[in-house]
Tab-separated table of C-alpha atoms in Angstrom:
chain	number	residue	atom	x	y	z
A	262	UNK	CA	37.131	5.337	-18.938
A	263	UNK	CA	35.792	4.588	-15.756
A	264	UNK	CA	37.381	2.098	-13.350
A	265	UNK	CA	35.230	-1.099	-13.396
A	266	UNK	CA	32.992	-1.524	-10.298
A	267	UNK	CA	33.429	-5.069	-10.576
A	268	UNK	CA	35.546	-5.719	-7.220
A	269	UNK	CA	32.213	-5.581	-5.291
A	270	UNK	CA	29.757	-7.262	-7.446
A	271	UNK	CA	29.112	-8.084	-10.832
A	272	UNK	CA	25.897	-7.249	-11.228
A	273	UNK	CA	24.578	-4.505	-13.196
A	274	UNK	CA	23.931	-1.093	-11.726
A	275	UNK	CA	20.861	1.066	-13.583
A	276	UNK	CA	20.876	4.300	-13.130
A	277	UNK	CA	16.872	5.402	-12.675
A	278	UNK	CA	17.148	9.111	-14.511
A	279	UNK	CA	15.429	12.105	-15.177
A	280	UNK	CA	12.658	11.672	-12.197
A	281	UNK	CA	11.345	13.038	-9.341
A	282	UNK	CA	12.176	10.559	-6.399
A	283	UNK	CA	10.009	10.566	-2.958
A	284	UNK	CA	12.428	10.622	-0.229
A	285	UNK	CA	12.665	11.971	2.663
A	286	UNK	CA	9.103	13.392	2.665
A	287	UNK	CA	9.739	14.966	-0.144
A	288	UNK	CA	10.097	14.948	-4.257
A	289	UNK	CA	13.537	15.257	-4.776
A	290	UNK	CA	14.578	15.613	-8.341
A	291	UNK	CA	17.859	13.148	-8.436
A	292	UNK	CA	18.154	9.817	-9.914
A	293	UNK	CA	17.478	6.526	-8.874
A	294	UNK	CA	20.307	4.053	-8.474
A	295	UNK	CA	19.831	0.010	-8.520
A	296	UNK	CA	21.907	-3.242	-7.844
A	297	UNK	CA	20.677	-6.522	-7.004
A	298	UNK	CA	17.693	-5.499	-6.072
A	299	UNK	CA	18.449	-3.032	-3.651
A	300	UNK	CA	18.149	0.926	-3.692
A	301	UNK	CA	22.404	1.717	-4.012
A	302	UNK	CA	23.948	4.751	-2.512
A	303	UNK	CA	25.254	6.605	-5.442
A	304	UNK	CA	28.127	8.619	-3.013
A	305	UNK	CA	29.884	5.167	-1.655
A	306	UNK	CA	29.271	3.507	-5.285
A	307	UNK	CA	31.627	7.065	-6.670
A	308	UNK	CA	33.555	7.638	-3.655
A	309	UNK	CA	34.469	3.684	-2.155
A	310	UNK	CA	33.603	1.568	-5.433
A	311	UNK	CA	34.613	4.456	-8.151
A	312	UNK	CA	32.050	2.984	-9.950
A	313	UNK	CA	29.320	4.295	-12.539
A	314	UNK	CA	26.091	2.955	-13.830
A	315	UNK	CA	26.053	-0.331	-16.464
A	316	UNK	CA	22.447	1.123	-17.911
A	317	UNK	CA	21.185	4.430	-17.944
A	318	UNK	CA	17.235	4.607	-17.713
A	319	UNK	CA	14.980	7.632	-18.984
A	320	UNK	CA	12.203	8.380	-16.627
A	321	UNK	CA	10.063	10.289	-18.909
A	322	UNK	CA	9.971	13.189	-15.799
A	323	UNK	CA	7.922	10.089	-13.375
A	324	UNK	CA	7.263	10.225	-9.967
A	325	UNK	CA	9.247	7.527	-8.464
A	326	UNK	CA	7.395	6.398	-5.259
A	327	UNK	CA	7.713	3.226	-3.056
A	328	UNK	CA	5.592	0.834	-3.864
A	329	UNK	CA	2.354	0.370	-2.191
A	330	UNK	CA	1.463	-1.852	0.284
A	331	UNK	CA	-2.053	-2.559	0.883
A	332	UNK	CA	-2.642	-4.201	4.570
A	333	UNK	CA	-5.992	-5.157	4.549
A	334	UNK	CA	-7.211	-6.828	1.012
A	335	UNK	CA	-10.006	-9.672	1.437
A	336	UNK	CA	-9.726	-10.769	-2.707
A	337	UNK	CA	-10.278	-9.011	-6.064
A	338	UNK	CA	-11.201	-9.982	-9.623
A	339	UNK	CA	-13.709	-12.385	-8.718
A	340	UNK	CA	-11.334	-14.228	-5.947
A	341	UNK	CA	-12.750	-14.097	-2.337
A	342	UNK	CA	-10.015	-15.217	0.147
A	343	UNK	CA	-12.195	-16.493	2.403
A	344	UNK	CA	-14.345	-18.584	0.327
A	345	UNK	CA	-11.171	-20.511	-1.589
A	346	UNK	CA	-11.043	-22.599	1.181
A	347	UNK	CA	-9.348	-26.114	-0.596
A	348	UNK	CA	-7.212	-23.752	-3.175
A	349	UNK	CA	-6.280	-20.974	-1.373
A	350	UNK	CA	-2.817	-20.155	-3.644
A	351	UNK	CA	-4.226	-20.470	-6.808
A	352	UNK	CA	-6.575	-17.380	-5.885
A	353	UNK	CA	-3.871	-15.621	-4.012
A	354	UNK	CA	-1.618	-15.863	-7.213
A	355	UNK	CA	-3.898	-14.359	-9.706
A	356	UNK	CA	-4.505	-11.174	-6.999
A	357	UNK	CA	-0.776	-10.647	-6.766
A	358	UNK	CA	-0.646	-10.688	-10.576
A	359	UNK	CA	-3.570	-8.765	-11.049
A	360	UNK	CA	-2.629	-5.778	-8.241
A	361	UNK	CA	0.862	-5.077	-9.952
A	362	UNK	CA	-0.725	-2.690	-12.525
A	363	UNK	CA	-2.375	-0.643	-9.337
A	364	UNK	CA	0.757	-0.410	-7.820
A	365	UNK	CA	0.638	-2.679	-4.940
A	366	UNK	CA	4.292	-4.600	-4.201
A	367	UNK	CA	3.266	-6.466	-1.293
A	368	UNK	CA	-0.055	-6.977	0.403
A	369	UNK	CA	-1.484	-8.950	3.786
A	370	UNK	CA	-4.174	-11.043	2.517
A	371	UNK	CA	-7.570	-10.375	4.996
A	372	UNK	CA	-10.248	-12.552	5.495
A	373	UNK	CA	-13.801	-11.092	5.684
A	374	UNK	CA	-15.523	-11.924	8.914
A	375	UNK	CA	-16.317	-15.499	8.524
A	376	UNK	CA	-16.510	-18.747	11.218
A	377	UNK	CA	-13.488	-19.955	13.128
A	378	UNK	CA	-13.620	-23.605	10.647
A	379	UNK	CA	-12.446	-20.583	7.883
A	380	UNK	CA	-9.630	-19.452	9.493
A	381	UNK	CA	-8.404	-22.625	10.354
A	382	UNK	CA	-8.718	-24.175	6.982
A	383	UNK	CA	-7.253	-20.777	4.808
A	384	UNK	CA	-4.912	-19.044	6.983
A	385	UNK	CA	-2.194	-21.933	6.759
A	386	UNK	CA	-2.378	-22.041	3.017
A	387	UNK	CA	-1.016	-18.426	3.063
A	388	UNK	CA	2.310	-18.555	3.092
A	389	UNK	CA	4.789	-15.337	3.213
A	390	UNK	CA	6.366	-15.023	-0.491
A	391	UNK	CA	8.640	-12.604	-2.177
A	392	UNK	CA	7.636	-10.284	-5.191
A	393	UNK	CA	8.163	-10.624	-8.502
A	394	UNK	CA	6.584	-11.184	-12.291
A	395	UNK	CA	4.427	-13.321	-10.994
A	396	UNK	CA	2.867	-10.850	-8.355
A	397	UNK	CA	3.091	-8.766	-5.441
A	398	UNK	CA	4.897	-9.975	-2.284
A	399	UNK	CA	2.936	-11.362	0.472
A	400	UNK	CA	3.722	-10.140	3.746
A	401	UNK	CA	2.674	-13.510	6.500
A	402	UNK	CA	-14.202	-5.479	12.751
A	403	UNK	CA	-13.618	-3.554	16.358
A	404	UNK	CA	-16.921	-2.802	17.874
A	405	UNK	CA	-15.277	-1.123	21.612
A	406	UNK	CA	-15.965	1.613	23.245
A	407	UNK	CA	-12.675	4.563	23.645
A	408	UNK	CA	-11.347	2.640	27.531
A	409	UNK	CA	-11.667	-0.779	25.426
A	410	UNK	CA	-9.454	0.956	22.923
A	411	UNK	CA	-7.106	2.463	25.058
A	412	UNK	CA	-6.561	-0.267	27.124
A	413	UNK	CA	-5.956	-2.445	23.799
A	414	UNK	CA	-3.326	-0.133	22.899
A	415	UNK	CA	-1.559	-0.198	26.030
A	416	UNK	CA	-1.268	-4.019	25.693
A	417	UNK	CA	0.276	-3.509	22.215
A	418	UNK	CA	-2.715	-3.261	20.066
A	419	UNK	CA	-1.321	-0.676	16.907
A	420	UNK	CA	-4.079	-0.864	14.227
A	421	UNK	CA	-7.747	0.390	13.833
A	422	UNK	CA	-9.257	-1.349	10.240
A	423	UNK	CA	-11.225	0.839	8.273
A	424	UNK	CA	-11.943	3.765	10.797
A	425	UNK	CA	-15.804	4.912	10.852
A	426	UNK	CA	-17.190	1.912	8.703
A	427	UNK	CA	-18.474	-0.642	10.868
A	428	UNK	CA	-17.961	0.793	13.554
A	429	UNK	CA	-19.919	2.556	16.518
A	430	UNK	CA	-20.731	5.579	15.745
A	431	UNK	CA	-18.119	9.076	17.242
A	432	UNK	CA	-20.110	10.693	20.152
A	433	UNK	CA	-19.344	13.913	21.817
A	434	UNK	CA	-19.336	11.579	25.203
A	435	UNK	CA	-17.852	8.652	24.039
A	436	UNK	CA	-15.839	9.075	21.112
A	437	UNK	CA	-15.273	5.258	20.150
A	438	UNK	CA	-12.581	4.190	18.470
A	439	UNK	CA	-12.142	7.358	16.769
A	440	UNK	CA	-10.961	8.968	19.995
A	441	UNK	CA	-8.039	7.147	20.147
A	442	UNK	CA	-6.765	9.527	17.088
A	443	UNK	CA	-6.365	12.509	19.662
A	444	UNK	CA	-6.491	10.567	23.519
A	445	UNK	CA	-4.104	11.425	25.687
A	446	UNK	CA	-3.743	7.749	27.079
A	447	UNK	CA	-1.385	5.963	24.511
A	448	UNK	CA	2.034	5.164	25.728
A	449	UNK	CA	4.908	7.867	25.053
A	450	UNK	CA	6.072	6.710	21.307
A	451	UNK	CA	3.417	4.227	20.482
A	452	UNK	CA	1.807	5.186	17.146
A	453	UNK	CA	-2.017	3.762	16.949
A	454	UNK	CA	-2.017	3.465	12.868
A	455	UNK	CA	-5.704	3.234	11.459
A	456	UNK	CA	-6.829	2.331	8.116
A	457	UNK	CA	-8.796	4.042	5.794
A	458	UNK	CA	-10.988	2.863	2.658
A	459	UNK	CA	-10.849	6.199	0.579
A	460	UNK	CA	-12.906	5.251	-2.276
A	461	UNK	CA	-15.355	8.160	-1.622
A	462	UNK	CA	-18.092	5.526	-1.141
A	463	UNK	CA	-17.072	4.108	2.277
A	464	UNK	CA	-15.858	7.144	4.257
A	465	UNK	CA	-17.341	10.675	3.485
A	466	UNK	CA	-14.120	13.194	2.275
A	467	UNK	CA	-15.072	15.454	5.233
A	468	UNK	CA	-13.869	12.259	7.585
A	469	UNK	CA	-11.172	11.488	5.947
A	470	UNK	CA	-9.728	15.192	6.268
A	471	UNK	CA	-10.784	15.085	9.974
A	472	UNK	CA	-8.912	12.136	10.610
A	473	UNK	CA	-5.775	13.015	8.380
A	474	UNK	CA	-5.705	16.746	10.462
A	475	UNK	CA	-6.516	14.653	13.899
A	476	UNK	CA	-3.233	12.355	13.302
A	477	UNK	CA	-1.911	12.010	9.677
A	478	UNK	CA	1.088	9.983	10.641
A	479	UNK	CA	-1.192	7.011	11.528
A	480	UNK	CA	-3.498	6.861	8.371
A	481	UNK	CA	-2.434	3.843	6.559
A	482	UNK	CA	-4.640	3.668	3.412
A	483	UNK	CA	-6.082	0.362	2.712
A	484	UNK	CA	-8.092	-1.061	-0.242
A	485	UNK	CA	-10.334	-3.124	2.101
A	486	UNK	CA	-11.248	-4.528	-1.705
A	487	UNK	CA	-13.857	-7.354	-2.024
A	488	UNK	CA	-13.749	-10.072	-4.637
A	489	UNK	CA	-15.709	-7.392	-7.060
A	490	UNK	CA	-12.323	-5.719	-7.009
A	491	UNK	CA	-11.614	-5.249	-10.824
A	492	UNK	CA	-14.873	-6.960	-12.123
A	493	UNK	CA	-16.866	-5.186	-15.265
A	494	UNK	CA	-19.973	-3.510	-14.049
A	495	UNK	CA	-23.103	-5.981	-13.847
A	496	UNK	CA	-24.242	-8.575	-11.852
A	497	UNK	CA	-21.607	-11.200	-10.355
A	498	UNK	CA	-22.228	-14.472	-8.760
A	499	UNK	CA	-19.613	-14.592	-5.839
A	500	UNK	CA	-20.035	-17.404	-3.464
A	501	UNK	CA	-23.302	-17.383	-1.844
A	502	UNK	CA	-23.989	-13.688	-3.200
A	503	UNK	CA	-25.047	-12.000	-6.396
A	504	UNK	CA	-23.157	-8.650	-6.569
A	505	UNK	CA	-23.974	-5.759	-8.826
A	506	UNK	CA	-20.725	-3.521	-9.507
A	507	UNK	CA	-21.860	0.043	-10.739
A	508	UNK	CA	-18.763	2.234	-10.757
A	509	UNK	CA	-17.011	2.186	-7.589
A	510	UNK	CA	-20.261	0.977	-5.223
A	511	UNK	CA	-20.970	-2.809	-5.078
A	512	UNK	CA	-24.601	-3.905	-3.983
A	513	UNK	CA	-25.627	-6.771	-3.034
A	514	UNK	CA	-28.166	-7.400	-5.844
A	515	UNK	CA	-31.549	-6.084	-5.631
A	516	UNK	CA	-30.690	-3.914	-2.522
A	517	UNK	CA	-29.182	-0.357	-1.961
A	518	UNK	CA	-26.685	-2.352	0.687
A	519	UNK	CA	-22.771	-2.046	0.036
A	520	UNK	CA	-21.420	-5.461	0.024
A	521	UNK	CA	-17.713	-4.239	0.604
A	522	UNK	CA	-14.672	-2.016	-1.312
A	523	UNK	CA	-14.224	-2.084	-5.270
A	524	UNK	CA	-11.648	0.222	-4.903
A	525	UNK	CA	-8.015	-0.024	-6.390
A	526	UNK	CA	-5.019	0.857	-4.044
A	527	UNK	CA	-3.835	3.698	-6.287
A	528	UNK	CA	-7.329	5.233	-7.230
A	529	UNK	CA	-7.552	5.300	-3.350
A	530	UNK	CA	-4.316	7.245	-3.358
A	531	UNK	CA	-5.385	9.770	-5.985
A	532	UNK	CA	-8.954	10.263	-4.289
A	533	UNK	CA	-7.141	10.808	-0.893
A	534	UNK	CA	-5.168	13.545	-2.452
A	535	UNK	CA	-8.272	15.478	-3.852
A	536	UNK	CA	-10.277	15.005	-0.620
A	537	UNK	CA	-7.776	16.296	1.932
A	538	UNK	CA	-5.546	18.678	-0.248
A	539	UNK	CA	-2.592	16.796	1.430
A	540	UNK	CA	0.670	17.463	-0.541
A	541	UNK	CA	1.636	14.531	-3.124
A	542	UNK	CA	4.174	12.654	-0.361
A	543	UNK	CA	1.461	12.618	2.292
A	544	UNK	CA	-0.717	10.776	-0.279
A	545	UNK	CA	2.122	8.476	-1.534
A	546	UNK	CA	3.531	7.489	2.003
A	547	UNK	CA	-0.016	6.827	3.577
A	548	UNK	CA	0.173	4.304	1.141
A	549	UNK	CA	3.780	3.214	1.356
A	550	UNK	CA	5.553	4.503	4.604
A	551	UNK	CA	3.245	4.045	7.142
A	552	UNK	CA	1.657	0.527	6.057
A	553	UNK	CA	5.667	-0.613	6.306
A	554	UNK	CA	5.918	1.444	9.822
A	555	UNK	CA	2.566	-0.537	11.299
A	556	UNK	CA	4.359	-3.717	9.908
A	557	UNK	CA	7.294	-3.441	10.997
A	558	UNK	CA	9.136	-3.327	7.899
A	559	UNK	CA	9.903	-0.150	7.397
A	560	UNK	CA	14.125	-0.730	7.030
A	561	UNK	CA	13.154	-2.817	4.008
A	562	UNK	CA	10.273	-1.825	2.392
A	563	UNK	CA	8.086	1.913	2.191
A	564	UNK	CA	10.538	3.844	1.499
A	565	UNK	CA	13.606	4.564	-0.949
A	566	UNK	CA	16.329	4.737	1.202
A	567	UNK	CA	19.218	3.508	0.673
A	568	UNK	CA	20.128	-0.521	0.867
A	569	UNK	CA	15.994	-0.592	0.799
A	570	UNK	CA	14.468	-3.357	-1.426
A	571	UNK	CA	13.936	-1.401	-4.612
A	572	UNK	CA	10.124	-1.704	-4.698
A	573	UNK	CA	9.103	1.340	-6.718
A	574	UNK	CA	6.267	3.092	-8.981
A	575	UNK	CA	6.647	5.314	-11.578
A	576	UNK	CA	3.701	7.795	-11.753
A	577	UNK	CA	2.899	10.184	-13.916
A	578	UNK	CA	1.751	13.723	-12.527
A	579	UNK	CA	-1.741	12.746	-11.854
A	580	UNK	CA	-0.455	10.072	-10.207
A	581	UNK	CA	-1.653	7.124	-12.606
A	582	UNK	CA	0.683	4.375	-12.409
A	583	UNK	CA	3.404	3.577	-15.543
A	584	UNK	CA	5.660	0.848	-14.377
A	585	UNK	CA	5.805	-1.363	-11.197
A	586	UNK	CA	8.789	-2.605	-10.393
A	587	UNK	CA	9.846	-5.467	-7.349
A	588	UNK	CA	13.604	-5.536	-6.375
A	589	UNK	CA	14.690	-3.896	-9.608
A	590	UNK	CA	12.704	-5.663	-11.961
A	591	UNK	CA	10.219	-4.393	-14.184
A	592	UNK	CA	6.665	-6.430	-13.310
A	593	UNK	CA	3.916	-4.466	-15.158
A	594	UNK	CA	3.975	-1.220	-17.430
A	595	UNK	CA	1.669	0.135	-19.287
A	596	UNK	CA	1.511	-0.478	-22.853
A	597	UNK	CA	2.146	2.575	-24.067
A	598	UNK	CA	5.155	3.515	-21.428
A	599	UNK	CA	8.553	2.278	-22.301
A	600	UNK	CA	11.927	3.170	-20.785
């Protein structure tokens, strides 16, 4: 028998088994060990607590990842943040439900470019919320030339949305925004982060693997996702605008103009691998990792270290998601995955 691990707390402890776990940059076959929400150090639960696990989980060989936290996110499934101006939670809730079975554990809701009356009027609605079965946890355009951006940086400026779409264009003299990847005029130890739509509509996969080889600790991928985010294909009435969804490009209707991102967080993640030939934990943590490092959050959330909130993924090897779970709690699996 065991000695009872009850002197420190009585909750359970599950014990997260046969996986592959992402830490420390790398897929680490051990297991994965929980309590009260919060990743547990399995050495001071033997060595200090001489404790053991309460439940035993079978991974079914997952992936176990961070969850994903997607920065920029203007709506989905037929919600435009922006546009709910007198019910702004009500939208908010059903995108946080809906983005659990992509993978996403927290998200910054973005407003699309829209008059300062918008702002105003939405932005206090959104209020900073934890995760859980009801959704994912809510955290609370640059047109400059390369000085502009430098300067920006020096004042504290750390994030450039959705590099190369709207955006000037790179030139050999003036490399825009995209210069700041590789200038030699940002502050000793200040990462610039910049975001990335990589949905193979919005950025071309050469870019994306210039960008990742220019400076991959910065590339935070982002959804960037419009309110056509998880709508069938056809024509949709959103706001002012008809929309046509066909596969991953949205039109506005009659037109061969985008009208904005369609694509899921984790189909962003899987289309990132294929374009760059990054390694599986550059994919994952450009999704997890480094939208927690731009945010600040990093000792909490992004990664599974240890006394981390236990936001986590299991994948399978193609890197579809099978479970979500928020501080230790199963939110969404698929219906055919059970552990």
């Amino acid at each position: 028998m065991m000695p009872s691990n009850k002197s420190v707390s009585d909750a359970p402890i599950f014990q997260f088994t046969n996986c592959r776990i992402l830490r420390s940059h790398q897929l680490q076959r051990e297991d994965l060990w929980v309590r009260e929400g919060k990743i547990l150090n399995p050495e001071k639960l033997f060595f200090d607590e001489k404790g053991s696990a309460d439940i035993q989980l079978d991974c079914k060989d997952s992936v176990i990842a961070p969850g994903f936290i997607d920065v920029q996110i203007n709506g989905g499934f037929g919600v435009d943040f922006s546009l709910a101006v007198d019910d702004v939670q009500s939208g908010i809730s059903l995108v946080s439900q809906k983005i659990l079975s992509h993978g996403v554990t927290s998200f910054c809701p973005t407003l699309v470019t829209s008059p300062p009356s918008v702002y105003h009027k939405v932005l206090p609605q959104i209020s900073i919320r934890n995760g859980g079965p009801h959704g994912a946890g809510i955290l609370g355009h640059s047109v400059a030339n390369l000085s502009q951006a430098e300067e920006a940086v020096r004042h504290g400026a750390t994030f450039i949305t959705h590099l190369f779409n709207a955006m000037l264009p790179f030139h050999h003299r003036d490399p825009g925004i995209v210069g700041l990847l590789t200038s030699d005029q940002i502050p000793a130890r200040r990462r610039v982060f910049y975001g990335m739509i990589s949905d193979g509509i919005h950025t071309n996969p050469a870019a994306l693997r210039i960008a990742h080889r220019a400076h991959p600790k910065g590339l935070v991928l982002v959804t960037d996702a419009i309110a056509g985010m998880g709508l069938a294909p056809g024509k949709h009435t959103l706001g002012q605008q008809v929309i046509e969804v066909d596969g991953l490009n949205t039109y506005i209707a009659g037109t061969k103009t985008l009208s904005g991102s369609v694509a899921t967080m984790d189909s962003c993640v899987r289309h990132f691998l294929e374009a760059t030939g990054c390694t599986v934990e550059t994919a994952l943590e450009a999704a997890s990792l480094h939208p927690a490092q731009l945010l600040g959050i990093e000792h909490r959330k992004g990664t599974l270290n240890y006394d981390n909130d236990a936001d986590f993924l299991l994948l399978d090897d193609s890197l579809q998601v099978r479970a979500t779970y928020i501080a230790g709690e199963r939110v969404w699996s698929q219906d055919t995955f059970t552990i």
